[in-house]
Amino acid sequence: MSQLSPSTALPLDGQALLLQIRLLGEIGAEPEQDGRTRIALTDADKAGRDQLLRWMEALDLEIRIDRIGNIFGTLRADGDQQAPLMIGSHIDSVANAGALDGCYGVLAGLAVVRAFREAGVRPTRPITVAAFTNEEGVRYQPDMMGSLVHAGGLNVDAALETLGTDGTRLGDELVRIGYAGDLEPGALVPHEYLELHIEQGPVLEVEGVQIGVVENLQGISWQQVTVKGSANHAGTTPMHLRHDAGSVAAAAITHLREIAVDGTLATVGCLRLEPNLINVIPRKAVFTVDLRDPDEARLQAAEKRLADALAHLAETEGVEIHSERLVRFEPVIFDSDLASAIAASANRLGFSHRRMTSGAGHDAQMIARIAPAAMIFVPSQGGVSHNPREHTSDELLLTGAEVLLDVVCQRLARS
Amino acid sequence: MSQLSPSTALPLDGQALLLQIRLLGEIGAEPEQDGRTRIALTDADKAGRDQLLRWMEALDLEIRIDRIGNIFGTLRADGDQQAPLMIGSHIDSVANAGALDGCYGVLAGLAVVRAFREAGVRPTRPITVAAFTNEEGVRYQPDMMGSLVHAGGLNVDAALETLGTDGTRLGDELVRIGYAGDLEPGALVPHEYLELHIEQGPVLEVEGVQIGVVENLQGISWQQVTVKGSANHAGTTPMHLRHDAGSVAAAAITHLREIAVDGTLATVGCLRLEPNLINVIPRKAVFTVDLRDPDEARLQAAEKRLADALAHLAETEGVEIHSERLVRFEPVIFDSDLASAIAASANRLGFSHRRMTSGAGHDAQMIARIAPAAMIFVPSQGGVSHNPREHTSDELLLTGAEVLLDVVCQRLARS
């Protein structure tokens, strides 16, 4: 077995990668809906994990599972104890999901390792492929849980006590499916961390760009706003005597469009009225606000502008408005050196690329707390994700994997 | 028995009226909710009708029931066949209702008749107290059905075929509760029609006025608007690439506030989003629009402005918008002579009054198609109706009944 030199370009077995994506996507499949469901720590998730382990074993990786169920498969370097270069993502899914979200990144990690194996090249530093537990957070909150525990942001014992939406205890389910490992979370601190993912948004496709060099990740602010007005008869209450909770909610949503400028995103995804009758002025409106910005100061400014607008509406409309914070993450800035390496690899391979911000949350943002991290995006057709229609062409999937492999080769050549 | 002369002021037995309102309100009572439910043609409605008939019999009225179940109790005049002065409303209710909506008008009619009986005065023209079937339209659509059939606006055979929200056929239920009469609807055309009702709105209370002289009734336009946009990830879709159905709905609702001027009322009571998830841009928004105006030209102008605004939004936001008409009634102008008589009676009795528009629909609007009609309103506490908290003080209830009795005496003195 030879050592890897900077100029070495290892061949990628693209067909093996595409086959594994297809096969993993068949686990938990719902043929009538064209999607698959492998929610964390269900039987379907266990089946996906079992398949991943068989593929890791076939590559003769050293497999370790930690107490929160994170799976690590390591290709050892020459007899050293160096920190590994880690390639990670997740294989749990939302309900009725596509086949790519998360799985693509984990299986591309296996493709990188396979390239080394098949070329008979031993890396200068261990390469670890990681599949983190419960990234989606469908049954157990918070999402990105496995990577958060790994990075020390959540105590593993507390995480094991988490109760699910179905009343189950996470630790019990982990034992039940046989993935309560003994490795202490965080024992495996990577030297550097890379995550390849579909964009889950429309930017790359709209601009016709092949590769996204993800240099940061937006901060997220989720609030639930409750407006309390007065229910009254729609036909008998003059406009100036109304305290219409629905109308106030509409004014707030309209105002959010003015707040969402200069890179700030604002979305009202949920809204319900009470009593929700055609001829009754709404007594109550409850809506959610999702604000995102890669810049913390701008995110705070958007929150402030919303709060000011709500206070103004409460006063002028004679309603009570209450906001409850649901989720708040500060923006994450990825490692600029690693981002530059991704851009350099895309350049070298002749792929178009652009610097960009991740709008969604990813395991990489947690690992960025303990190691230099960055992400590679490939386009999502129509920007669709969390849906059976999630799609990226085989060609673009391989483009992303080739960039990942090249970045790994370049980084190992440096170490 | 004497004939009534113009100057005669008959005494009203206020306590009998208040007692009957209380007793009828106990039928169908739901003590745990403080309200009562007597939805048309249910067992509770039958019990209310049975009680009303006993009270009519006690006053020795000539009772007739027509094929749609409308109940008429007539105090005969001296051996003539003149058209009656009719006092009417309804005794069916919404779910968990107050005790006054409708019942007040019917029982005040009985109080008028009782005043004649107790004074030993025979009217110069028959007085008919009417209780119309299914004014509320909860189980069977349309509402105001009995008076609509009476006025010839809906064929009785078609009305009897109406299927309820519970799958029952109206005609079967009418037979089941024993109120399928043999009088042909519309046989009893009134000389004039009066309806006393609680305002169900806040205007009289806010202005501290005792009596509303209802000179017209608003036109009503109900639409359901469906906006179809595109669902996408809230964190990854730039603002300029969105087709946010919820945001478009909010803009339309905000625009409605500008349309609702000069007496036009606009209400969005129902709104729902799909998929209604916090981090997904709404794919679909469905909302109702309730527009009302006493002037048909203004109502049409409001409908036009809404349609224009929706067309503009569809184009600028890249969404599909579809509007479906649910209900459309033109405004009704009540008889000005009768309205003036109500104002004159309020004046004579020393009660404050104002001319006003009815915002809600009433049986009087149907009867106005075949006879001079007008309404008398008394204040509703807090404007609340269709709710157990519906309330008007005993004093104001009697004020309204005294005006009704005086108007009847004055009209009969003229005939």
mmCIF file with all atom_site columns, C-alpha atoms in Angstrom, chain A residues 199-203 206 218 222 232-239 241-242 246-247 250-251 253-254 257 260 264-273 276-282 288 290 292 317 326 359-360 382-384, chain B residues 199-203 206 218 222 232-239 241-242 246-247 250-251 253-254 257 260 264-271 273 276-282 288 290 292 317 326 358-360 382-384:
data_model
loop_
_atom_site.group_PDB
_atom_site.id
_atom_site.type_symbol
_atom_site.label_atom_id
_atom_site.label_alt_id
_atom_site.label_comp_id
_atom_site.label_asym_id
_atom_site.label_entity_id
_atom_site.label_seq_id
_atom_site.pdbx_PDB_ins_code
_atom_site.Cartn_x
_atom_site.Cartn_y
_atom_site.Cartn_z
_atom_site.occupancy
_atom_site.B_iso_or_equiv
_atom_site.pdbx_formal_charge
_atom_site.auth_seq_id
_atom_site.auth_comp_id
_atom_site.auth_asym_id
_atom_site.auth_atom_id
_atom_site.pdbx_PDB_model_num
ATOM 1   C CA . GLU A 1 199 ? -28.698 22.330 -1.070  1.00 0.00 ? 199 GLU A CA 1
ATOM 2   C CA . GLN A 1 200 ? -32.415 21.882 -0.202  1.00 0.00 ? 200 GLN A CA 1
ATOM 3   C CA . GLY A 1 201 ? -32.934 25.284 -1.778  1.00 0.00 ? 201 GLY A CA 1
ATOM 4   C CA . PRO A 1 202 ? -33.108 26.706 -5.311  1.00 0.00 ? 202 PRO A CA 1
ATOM 5   C CA . VAL A 1 203 ? -30.062 28.980 -5.501  1.00 0.00 ? 203 VAL A CA 1
ATOM 6   C CA . VAL A 1 206 ? -31.480 28.934 -10.540 1.00 0.00 ? 206 VAL A CA 1
ATOM 7   C CA . GLN A 1 218 ? -27.664 31.147 9.008   1.00 0.00 ? 218 GLN A CA 1
ATOM 8   C CA . TRP A 1 222 ? -38.312 30.874 15.689  1.00 0.00 ? 222 TRP A CA 1
ATOM 9   C CA . ASN A 1 232 ? -67.786 39.899 17.211  1.00 0.00 ? 232 ASN A CA 1
ATOM 10  C CA . HIS A 1 233 ? -70.397 39.630 14.482  1.00 0.00 ? 233 HIS A CA 1
ATOM 11  C CA . ALA A 1 234 ? -68.984 40.408 11.043  1.00 0.00 ? 234 ALA A CA 1
ATOM 12  C CA . GLY A 1 235 ? -72.198 42.126 9.978   1.00 0.00 ? 235 GLY A CA 1
ATOM 13  C CA . THR A 1 236 ? -72.930 44.295 12.963  1.00 0.00 ? 236 THR A CA 1
ATOM 14  C CA . THR A 1 237 ? -69.576 45.547 14.222  1.00 0.00 ? 237 THR A CA 1
ATOM 15  C CA . PRO A 1 238 ? -68.405 48.804 12.615  1.00 0.00 ? 238 PRO A CA 1
ATOM 16  C CA . MET A 1 239 ? -64.797 48.696 11.416  1.00 0.00 ? 239 MET A CA 1
ATOM 17  C CA . LEU A 1 241 ? -65.000 49.239 16.899  1.00 0.00 ? 241 LEU A CA 1
ATOM 18  C CA . ARG A 1 242 ? -63.177 46.035 15.913  1.00 0.00 ? 242 ARG A CA 1
ATOM 19  C CA . GLY A 1 246 ? -56.691 37.972 12.154  1.00 0.00 ? 246 GLY A CA 1
ATOM 20  C CA . SER A 1 247 ? -56.321 41.367 10.583  1.00 0.00 ? 247 SER A CA 1
ATOM 21  C CA . ALA A 1 250 ? -52.070 39.818 8.442   1.00 0.00 ? 250 ALA A CA 1
ATOM 22  C CA . ALA A 1 251 ? -50.584 43.259 9.056   1.00 0.00 ? 251 ALA A CA 1
ATOM 23  C CA . ILE A 1 253 ? -47.048 39.192 8.100   1.00 0.00 ? 253 ILE A CA 1
ATOM 24  C CA . THR A 1 254 ? -47.175 41.986 5.535   1.00 0.00 ? 254 THR A CA 1
ATOM 25  C CA . ARG A 1 257 ? -41.853 41.409 3.988   1.00 0.00 ? 257 ARG A CA 1
ATOM 26  C CA . ALA A 1 260 ? -36.835 40.541 5.031   1.00 0.00 ? 260 ALA A CA 1
ATOM 27  C CA . THR A 1 264 ? -32.679 38.250 6.096   1.00 0.00 ? 264 THR A CA 1
ATOM 28  C CA . LEU A 1 265 ? -35.311 35.570 5.436   1.00 0.00 ? 265 LEU A CA 1
ATOM 29  C CA . ALA A 1 266 ? -38.747 35.763 7.060   1.00 0.00 ? 266 ALA A CA 1
ATOM 30  C CA . THR A 1 267 ? -41.442 33.094 6.834   1.00 0.00 ? 267 THR A CA 1
ATOM 31  C CA . VAL A 1 268 ? -44.820 32.628 8.462   1.00 0.00 ? 268 VAL A CA 1
ATOM 32  C CA . GLY A 1 269 ? -45.479 28.925 7.969   1.00 0.00 ? 269 GLY A CA 1
ATOM 33  C CA . CYS A 1 270 ? -48.241 28.270 10.519  1.00 0.00 ? 270 CYS A CA 1
ATOM 34  C CA . LEU A 1 271 ? -51.307 30.369 11.182  1.00 0.00 ? 271 LEU A CA 1
ATOM 35  C CA . ARG A 1 272 ? -54.629 29.586 12.775  1.00 0.00 ? 272 ARG A CA 1
ATOM 36  C CA . LEU A 1 273 ? -57.614 31.736 13.702  1.00 0.00 ? 273 LEU A CA 1
ATOM 37  C CA . ASN A 1 276 ? -62.458 30.448 12.460  1.00 0.00 ? 276 ASN A CA 1
ATOM 38  C CA . LEU A 1 277 ? -66.045 31.111 11.387  1.00 0.00 ? 277 LEU A CA 1
ATOM 39  C CA . ILE A 1 278 ? -66.925 32.981 8.223   1.00 0.00 ? 278 ILE A CA 1
ATOM 40  C CA . ASN A 1 279 ? -69.095 35.640 9.905   1.00 0.00 ? 279 ASN A CA 1
ATOM 41  C CA . VAL A 1 280 ? -67.199 36.108 13.159  1.00 0.00 ? 280 VAL A CA 1
ATOM 42  C CA . ILE A 1 281 ? -64.321 38.549 13.604  1.00 0.00 ? 281 ILE A CA 1
ATOM 43  C CA . PRO A 1 282 ? -61.341 36.450 14.785  1.00 0.00 ? 282 PRO A CA 1
ATOM 44  C CA . THR A 1 288 ? -45.133 31.303 13.766  1.00 0.00 ? 288 THR A CA 1
ATOM 45  C CA . ASP A 1 290 ? -39.100 31.929 11.134  1.00 0.00 ? 290 ASP A CA 1
ATOM 46  C CA . ARG A 1 292 ? -32.895 33.596 9.416   1.00 0.00 ? 292 ARG A CA 1
ATOM 47  C CA . GLU A 1 317 ? -55.499 47.947 17.224  1.00 0.00 ? 317 GLU A CA 1
ATOM 48  C CA . LEU A 1 326 ? -39.264 28.555 20.245  1.00 0.00 ? 326 LEU A CA 1
ATOM 49  C CA . GLY A 1 359 ? -30.195 28.157 5.081   1.00 0.00 ? 359 GLY A CA 1
ATOM 50  C CA . ALA A 1 360 ? -30.961 24.865 6.801   1.00 0.00 ? 360 ALA A CA 1
ATOM 51  C CA . GLY A 1 382 ? -36.715 22.954 -7.765  1.00 0.00 ? 382 GLY A CA 1
ATOM 52  C CA . GLY A 1 383 ? -35.196 23.547 -4.333  1.00 0.00 ? 383 GLY A CA 1
ATOM 53  C CA . VAL A 1 384 ? -37.403 20.707 -3.046  1.00 0.00 ? 384 VAL A CA 1
ATOM 54  C CA . GLU B 1 199 ? -79.153 44.343 17.714  1.00 0.00 ? 199 GLU B CA 1
ATOM 55  C CA . GLN B 1 200 ? -76.433 41.634 17.898  1.00 0.00 ? 200 GLN B CA 1
ATOM 56  C CA . GLY B 1 201 ? -73.931 44.438 17.444  1.00 0.00 ? 201 GLY B CA 1
ATOM 57  C CA . PRO B 1 202 ? -72.430 47.183 19.606  1.00 0.00 ? 202 PRO B CA 1
ATOM 58  C CA . VAL B 1 203 ? -73.743 50.377 18.020  1.00 0.00 ? 203 VAL B CA 1
ATOM 59  C CA . VAL B 1 206 ? -71.733 52.321 22.448  1.00 0.00 ? 206 VAL B CA 1
ATOM 60  C CA . GLN B 1 218 ? -77.044 45.232 4.451   1.00 0.00 ? 218 GLN B CA 1
ATOM 61  C CA . TRP B 1 222 ? -69.445 35.827 0.919   1.00 0.00 ? 222 TRP B CA 1
ATOM 62  C CA . ASN B 1 232 ? -40.368 25.525 -0.177  1.00 0.00 ? 232 ASN B CA 1
ATOM 63  C CA . HIS B 1 233 ? -37.857 25.469 2.646   1.00 0.00 ? 233 HIS B CA 1
ATOM 64  C CA . ALA B 1 234 ? -38.049 28.600 4.799   1.00 0.00 ? 234 ALA B CA 1
ATOM 65  C CA . GLY B 1 235 ? -34.296 28.635 5.311   1.00 0.00 ? 235 GLY B CA 1
ATOM 66  C CA . THR B 1 236 ? -33.051 28.066 1.807   1.00 0.00 ? 236 THR B CA 1
ATOM 67  C CA . THR B 1 237 ? -35.412 29.944 -0.492  1.00 0.00 ? 237 THR B CA 1
ATOM 68  C CA . PRO B 1 238 ? -34.424 33.565 -1.150  1.00 0.00 ? 238 PRO B CA 1
ATOM 69  C CA . MET B 1 239 ? -37.274 36.042 -0.726  1.00 0.00 ? 239 MET B CA 1
ATOM 70  C CA . LEU B 1 241 ? -37.783 33.303 -5.502  1.00 0.00 ? 241 LEU B CA 1
ATOM 71  C CA . ARG B 1 242 ? -40.799 32.678 -3.259  1.00 0.00 ? 242 ARG B CA 1
ATOM 72  C CA . GLY B 1 246 ? -49.781 32.797 3.119   1.00 0.00 ? 246 GLY B CA 1
ATOM 73  C CA . SER B 1 247 ? -48.049 36.079 2.485   1.00 0.00 ? 247 SER B CA 1
ATOM 74  C CA . ALA B 1 250 ? -52.042 38.450 4.355   1.00 0.00 ? 250 ALA B CA 1
ATOM 75  C CA . ALA B 1 251 ? -51.583 41.149 1.722   1.00 0.00 ? 251 ALA B CA 1
ATOM 76  C CA . ILE B 1 253 ? -56.487 40.856 4.120   1.00 0.00 ? 253 ILE B CA 1
ATOM 77  C CA . THR B 1 254 ? -54.490 44.022 4.711   1.00 0.00 ? 254 THR B CA 1
ATOM 78  C CA . ARG B 1 257 ? -58.952 47.252 5.381   1.00 0.00 ? 257 ARG B CA 1
ATOM 79  C CA . ALA B 1 260 ? -63.804 48.744 4.156   1.00 0.00 ? 260 ALA B CA 1
ATOM 80  C CA . THR B 1 264 ? -68.630 48.836 3.799   1.00 0.00 ? 264 THR B CA 1
ATOM 81  C CA . LEU B 1 265 ? -67.737 46.069 6.268   1.00 0.00 ? 265 LEU B CA 1
ATOM 82  C CA . ALA B 1 266 ? -65.049 43.513 5.425   1.00 0.00 ? 266 ALA B CA 1
ATOM 83  C CA . THR B 1 267 ? -64.152 40.475 7.521   1.00 0.00 ? 267 THR B CA 1
ATOM 84  C CA . VAL B 1 268 ? -61.859 37.517 7.015   1.00 0.00 ? 268 VAL B CA 1
ATOM 85  C CA . GLY B 1 269 ? -63.151 35.013 9.549   1.00 0.00 ? 269 GLY B CA 1
ATOM 86  C CA . CYS B 1 270 ? -61.631 31.741 8.282   1.00 0.00 ? 270 CYS B CA 1
ATOM 87  C CA . LEU B 1 271 ? -58.085 31.163 7.140   1.00 0.00 ? 271 LEU B CA 1
ATOM 88  C CA . LEU B 1 273 ? -52.531 27.401 5.414   1.00 0.00 ? 273 LEU B CA 1
ATOM 89  C CA . ASN B 1 276 ? -48.955 24.703 7.946   1.00 0.00 ? 276 ASN B CA 1
ATOM 90  C CA . LEU B 1 277 ? -45.428 23.850 9.080   1.00 0.00 ? 277 LEU B CA 1
ATOM 91  C CA . ILE B 1 278 ? -43.161 26.336 10.811  1.00 0.00 ? 278 ILE B CA 1
ATOM 92  C CA . ASN B 1 279 ? -40.247 26.033 8.361   1.00 0.00 ? 279 ASN B CA 1
ATOM 93  C CA . VAL B 1 280 ? -42.152 25.545 5.110   1.00 0.00 ? 280 VAL B CA 1
ATOM 94  C CA . ILE B 1 281 ? -43.363 28.417 2.906   1.00 0.00 ? 281 ILE B CA 1
ATOM 95  C CA . PRO B 1 282 ? -47.143 27.943 2.578   1.00 0.00 ? 282 PRO B CA 1
ATOM 96  C CA . THR B 1 288 ? -63.196 33.590 3.438   1.00 0.00 ? 288 THR B CA 1
ATOM 97  C CA . ASP B 1 290 ? -67.452 38.588 4.217   1.00 0.00 ? 290 ASP B CA 1
ATOM 98  C CA . ARG B 1 292 ? -71.464 43.871 3.646   1.00 0.00 ? 292 ARG B CA 1
ATOM 99  C CA . GLU B 1 317 ? -46.433 37.195 -6.694  1.00 0.00 ? 317 GLU B CA 1
ATOM 100 C CA . LEU B 1 326 ? -70.650 31.328 -1.378  1.00 0.00 ? 326 LEU B CA 1
ATOM 101 C CA . SER B 1 358 ? -79.152 45.798 10.208  1.00 0.00 ? 358 SER B CA 1
ATOM 102 C CA . GLY B 1 359 ? -75.840 44.077 9.772   1.00 0.00 ? 359 GLY B CA 1
ATOM 103 C CA . ALA B 1 360 ? -77.228 40.589 10.240  1.00 0.00 ? 360 ALA B CA 1
ATOM 104 C CA . GLY B 1 382 ? -71.031 44.132 24.324  1.00 0.00 ? 382 GLY B CA 1
ATOM 105 C CA . GLY B 1 383 ? -72.566 43.483 20.905  1.00 0.00 ? 383 GLY B CA 1
ATOM 106 C CA . VAL B 1 384 ? -72.459 39.758 21.741  1.00 0.00 ? 384 VAL B CA 1
#
